[in-house]
């Protein structure tokens, strides 16, 4: 079997990291895996093990020429199937390219944002099958009219190995210049509106009054950085909230958090939540999208209604005041990641869909 994967992301995190796991897992199983990705992407510079990378120009949603470039590539490489892994034009133009070349294609859908029933009826007929990374996303597509037999859930995975080593509390606090007695909450998310940073900042003033040792590390980057900094300053939280940027070595440090807070309004699944759980960190997040699949309420963390500042503050209060509960949720979260979110399980799930589409 020969599979051409198409990933338009330029950075090796989120969906692109899942593509790395899938392609390397398939290559280890003897599947001939090719990867089309942007010329200037991290994937082009750091190819997945055993995978032949084919960098091409990808100009986003307006780049109609991508359909023809991919069609030429598909005709030249003659894969059995094309697997489209992202948006940014790769979903629509990639599907048209596969159709022009006469090769079946599947789409991985990683987001839970709604689309109109008309858009689903027109766009999704281009795909032979759709793979969602959570049941929440699958239900969105079913609600919008996609036939149940044309969409399957294969959850994202996490490689737990980098997250299993214990993190020394003193070293962690020294690395991020925090007081040694700090109670540390973390946020790991791109700085875009739907990630909900503003709800956490709104919840903090009352919490800081009760827990003066509370400190918040904000990991990530994005277009809202300046706005979020201004929000923190306006609330007088500059000594509490610390912007730590994007860290390539986050796996070495995330286990030092006392809790991870992810107040997103929408989310496909939330890989950063899976990583935190693998590191033994309890998680507070929203009851939205696929997030209830990443965090079991009252077992591995706490769920809140999205955009509910009072409920978010109450959840943080509950974990902040109970070290035993934090430890209990953290241990349960790690055990669940090891049992249910393995890379092997994800690779086998995708491979089963390939066999189904190809009639093998």
PDB file of N, CA and C in Angstrom, residues 20 32 71 75 79 87 90 94 102 108 120 122 149 159 161 185 195 208-209 215 229 243 277 305 307 327 331 344 354:
ATOM      1  N   UNK A  20       2.996  13.283  11.907  1.00  0.00           N
ATOM      2  CA  UNK A  20       4.281  12.614  12.116  1.00  0.00           C
ATOM      3  C   UNK A  20       4.073  11.234  12.740  1.00  0.00           C
ATOM      4  N   UNK A  32       4.223   2.239   2.357  1.00  0.00           N
ATOM      5  CA  UNK A  32       5.003   3.256   1.659  1.00  0.00           C
ATOM      6  C   UNK A  32       4.319   4.599   1.876  1.00  0.00           C
ATOM      7  N   UNK A  71      -2.335  17.317  -8.183  1.00  0.00           N
ATOM      8  CA  UNK A  71      -2.740  16.338  -9.198  1.00  0.00           C
ATOM      9  C   UNK A  71      -1.521  15.826  -9.956  1.00  0.00           C
ATOM     10  N   UNK A  75      -0.214  11.962  -9.904  1.00  0.00           N
ATOM     11  CA  UNK A  75      -0.003  11.172 -11.137  1.00  0.00           C
ATOM     12  C   UNK A  75       1.419  10.641 -11.214  1.00  0.00           C
ATOM     13  N   UNK A  79       0.051   6.963  -5.820  1.00  0.00           N
ATOM     14  CA  UNK A  79      -0.346   6.340  -4.546  1.00  0.00           C
ATOM     15  C   UNK A  79      -1.675   5.614  -4.702  1.00  0.00           C
ATOM     16  N   UNK A  87      -6.571  21.897   6.991  1.00  0.00           N
ATOM     17  CA  UNK A  87      -7.298  22.889   6.209  1.00  0.00           C
ATOM     18  C   UNK A  87      -6.272  23.740   5.457  1.00  0.00           C
ATOM     19  N   UNK A  90      -5.610  22.773   1.896  1.00  0.00           N
ATOM     20  CA  UNK A  90      -5.239  21.382   1.619  1.00  0.00           C
ATOM     21  C   UNK A  90      -6.465  20.479   1.577  1.00  0.00           C
ATOM     22  N   UNK A  94      -6.798  19.806  -2.129  1.00  0.00           N
ATOM     23  CA  UNK A  94      -6.233  18.450  -2.124  1.00  0.00           C
ATOM     24  C   UNK A  94      -7.219  17.425  -2.630  1.00  0.00           C
ATOM     25  N   UNK A 102      -7.717  10.849 -10.252  1.00  0.00           N
ATOM     26  CA  UNK A 102      -8.446   9.584 -10.206  1.00  0.00           C
ATOM     27  C   UNK A 102      -8.046   8.671  -9.065  1.00  0.00           C
ATOM     28  N   UNK A 108      -8.840  13.950   7.326  1.00  0.00           N
ATOM     29  CA  UNK A 108      -8.853  14.016   8.787  1.00  0.00           C
ATOM     30  C   UNK A 108      -9.390  15.379   9.192  1.00  0.00           C
ATOM     31  N   UNK A 120     -21.555  21.148   3.751  1.00  0.00           N
ATOM     32  CA  UNK A 120     -21.241  19.736   3.997  1.00  0.00           C
ATOM     33  C   UNK A 120     -21.675  18.878   2.811  1.00  0.00           C
ATOM     34  N   UNK A 122     -21.953  19.710  -0.301  1.00  0.00           N
ATOM     35  CA  UNK A 122     -21.124  19.939  -1.490  1.00  0.00           C
ATOM     36  C   UNK A 122     -19.668  19.517  -1.276  1.00  0.00           C
ATOM     37  N   UNK A 149     -22.190   6.268   7.653  1.00  0.00           N
ATOM     38  CA  UNK A 149     -21.245   5.325   7.064  1.00  0.00           C
ATOM     39  C   UNK A 149     -20.052   5.978   6.403  1.00  0.00           C
ATOM     40  N   UNK A 159       2.466  10.593  22.424  1.00  0.00           N
ATOM     41  CA  UNK A 159       3.608   9.762  22.801  1.00  0.00           C
ATOM     42  C   UNK A 159       3.917  10.074  24.258  1.00  0.00           C
ATOM     43  N   UNK A 161       6.115   8.930  26.370  1.00  0.00           N
ATOM     44  CA  UNK A 161       7.479   8.772  26.890  1.00  0.00           C
ATOM     45  C   UNK A 161       8.109  10.079  27.370  1.00  0.00           C
ATOM     46  N   UNK A 185      -0.562  27.175  37.947  1.00  0.00           N
ATOM     47  CA  UNK A 185      -1.490  26.741  36.903  1.00  0.00           C
ATOM     48  C   UNK A 185      -0.886  27.104  35.552  1.00  0.00           C
ATOM     49  N   UNK A 195      -9.662  29.921  22.203  1.00  0.00           N
ATOM     50  CA  UNK A 195      -8.963  29.213  23.280  1.00  0.00           C
ATOM     51  C   UNK A 195      -9.358  29.730  24.669  1.00  0.00           C
ATOM     52  N   UNK A 208      -6.748  34.984  43.367  1.00  0.00           N
ATOM     53  CA  UNK A 208      -5.478  35.467  43.915  1.00  0.00           C
ATOM     54  C   UNK A 208      -5.675  36.013  45.324  1.00  0.00           C
ATOM     55  N   UNK A 209      -6.841  36.610  45.566  1.00  0.00           N
ATOM     56  CA  UNK A 209      -7.125  37.081  46.927  1.00  0.00           C
ATOM     57  C   UNK A 209      -7.120  35.912  47.913  1.00  0.00           C
ATOM     58  N   UNK A 215       0.254  31.304  40.781  1.00  0.00           N
ATOM     59  CA  UNK A 215       0.954  31.855  39.625  1.00  0.00           C
ATOM     60  C   UNK A 215       0.455  31.118  38.370  1.00  0.00           C
ATOM     61  N   UNK A 229      -1.759  40.481  26.826  1.00  0.00           N
ATOM     62  CA  UNK A 229      -0.867  41.203  27.749  1.00  0.00           C
ATOM     63  C   UNK A 229      -1.565  42.438  28.308  1.00  0.00           C
ATOM     64  N   UNK A 243       3.930  35.197  30.615  1.00  0.00           N
ATOM     65  CA  UNK A 243       3.886  34.682  29.253  1.00  0.00           C
ATOM     66  C   UNK A 243       5.210  34.001  28.942  1.00  0.00           C
ATOM     67  N   UNK A 277      -2.026  15.282  30.874  1.00  0.00           N
ATOM     68  CA  UNK A 277      -2.469  14.085  31.591  1.00  0.00           C
ATOM     69  C   UNK A 277      -1.371  13.033  31.615  1.00  0.00           C
ATOM     70  N   UNK A 305     -18.937  24.639  32.115  1.00  0.00           N
ATOM     71  CA  UNK A 305     -19.602  25.170  30.921  1.00  0.00           C
ATOM     72  C   UNK A 305     -18.685  26.173  30.229  1.00  0.00           C
ATOM     73  N   UNK A 307     -17.209  29.455  28.623  1.00  0.00           N
ATOM     74  CA  UNK A 307     -17.412  30.895  28.823  1.00  0.00           C
ATOM     75  C   UNK A 307     -18.043  31.242  30.168  1.00  0.00           C
ATOM     76  N   UNK A 327      -3.461  15.196  43.012  1.00  0.00           N
ATOM     77  CA  UNK A 327      -2.655  13.999  42.820  1.00  0.00           C
ATOM     78  C   UNK A 327      -3.516  12.843  42.299  1.00  0.00           C
ATOM     79  N   UNK A 331      -2.877  11.063  38.617  1.00  0.00           N
ATOM     80  CA  UNK A 331      -2.551   9.638  38.453  1.00  0.00           C
ATOM     81  C   UNK A 331      -3.566   8.943  37.560  1.00  0.00           C
ATOM     82  N   UNK A 344       0.015   3.543  18.605  1.00  0.00           N
ATOM     83  CA  UNK A 344      -0.324   2.313  17.887  1.00  0.00           C
ATOM     84  C   UNK A 344      -1.818   2.211  17.631  1.00  0.00           C
ATOM     85  N   UNK A 354      -8.172   3.006   5.674  1.00  0.00           N
ATOM     86  CA  UNK A 354      -7.593   2.834   4.343  1.00  0.00           C
ATOM     87  C   UNK A 354      -8.072   1.520   3.713  1.00  0.00           C
TER      88      UNK A 354
END
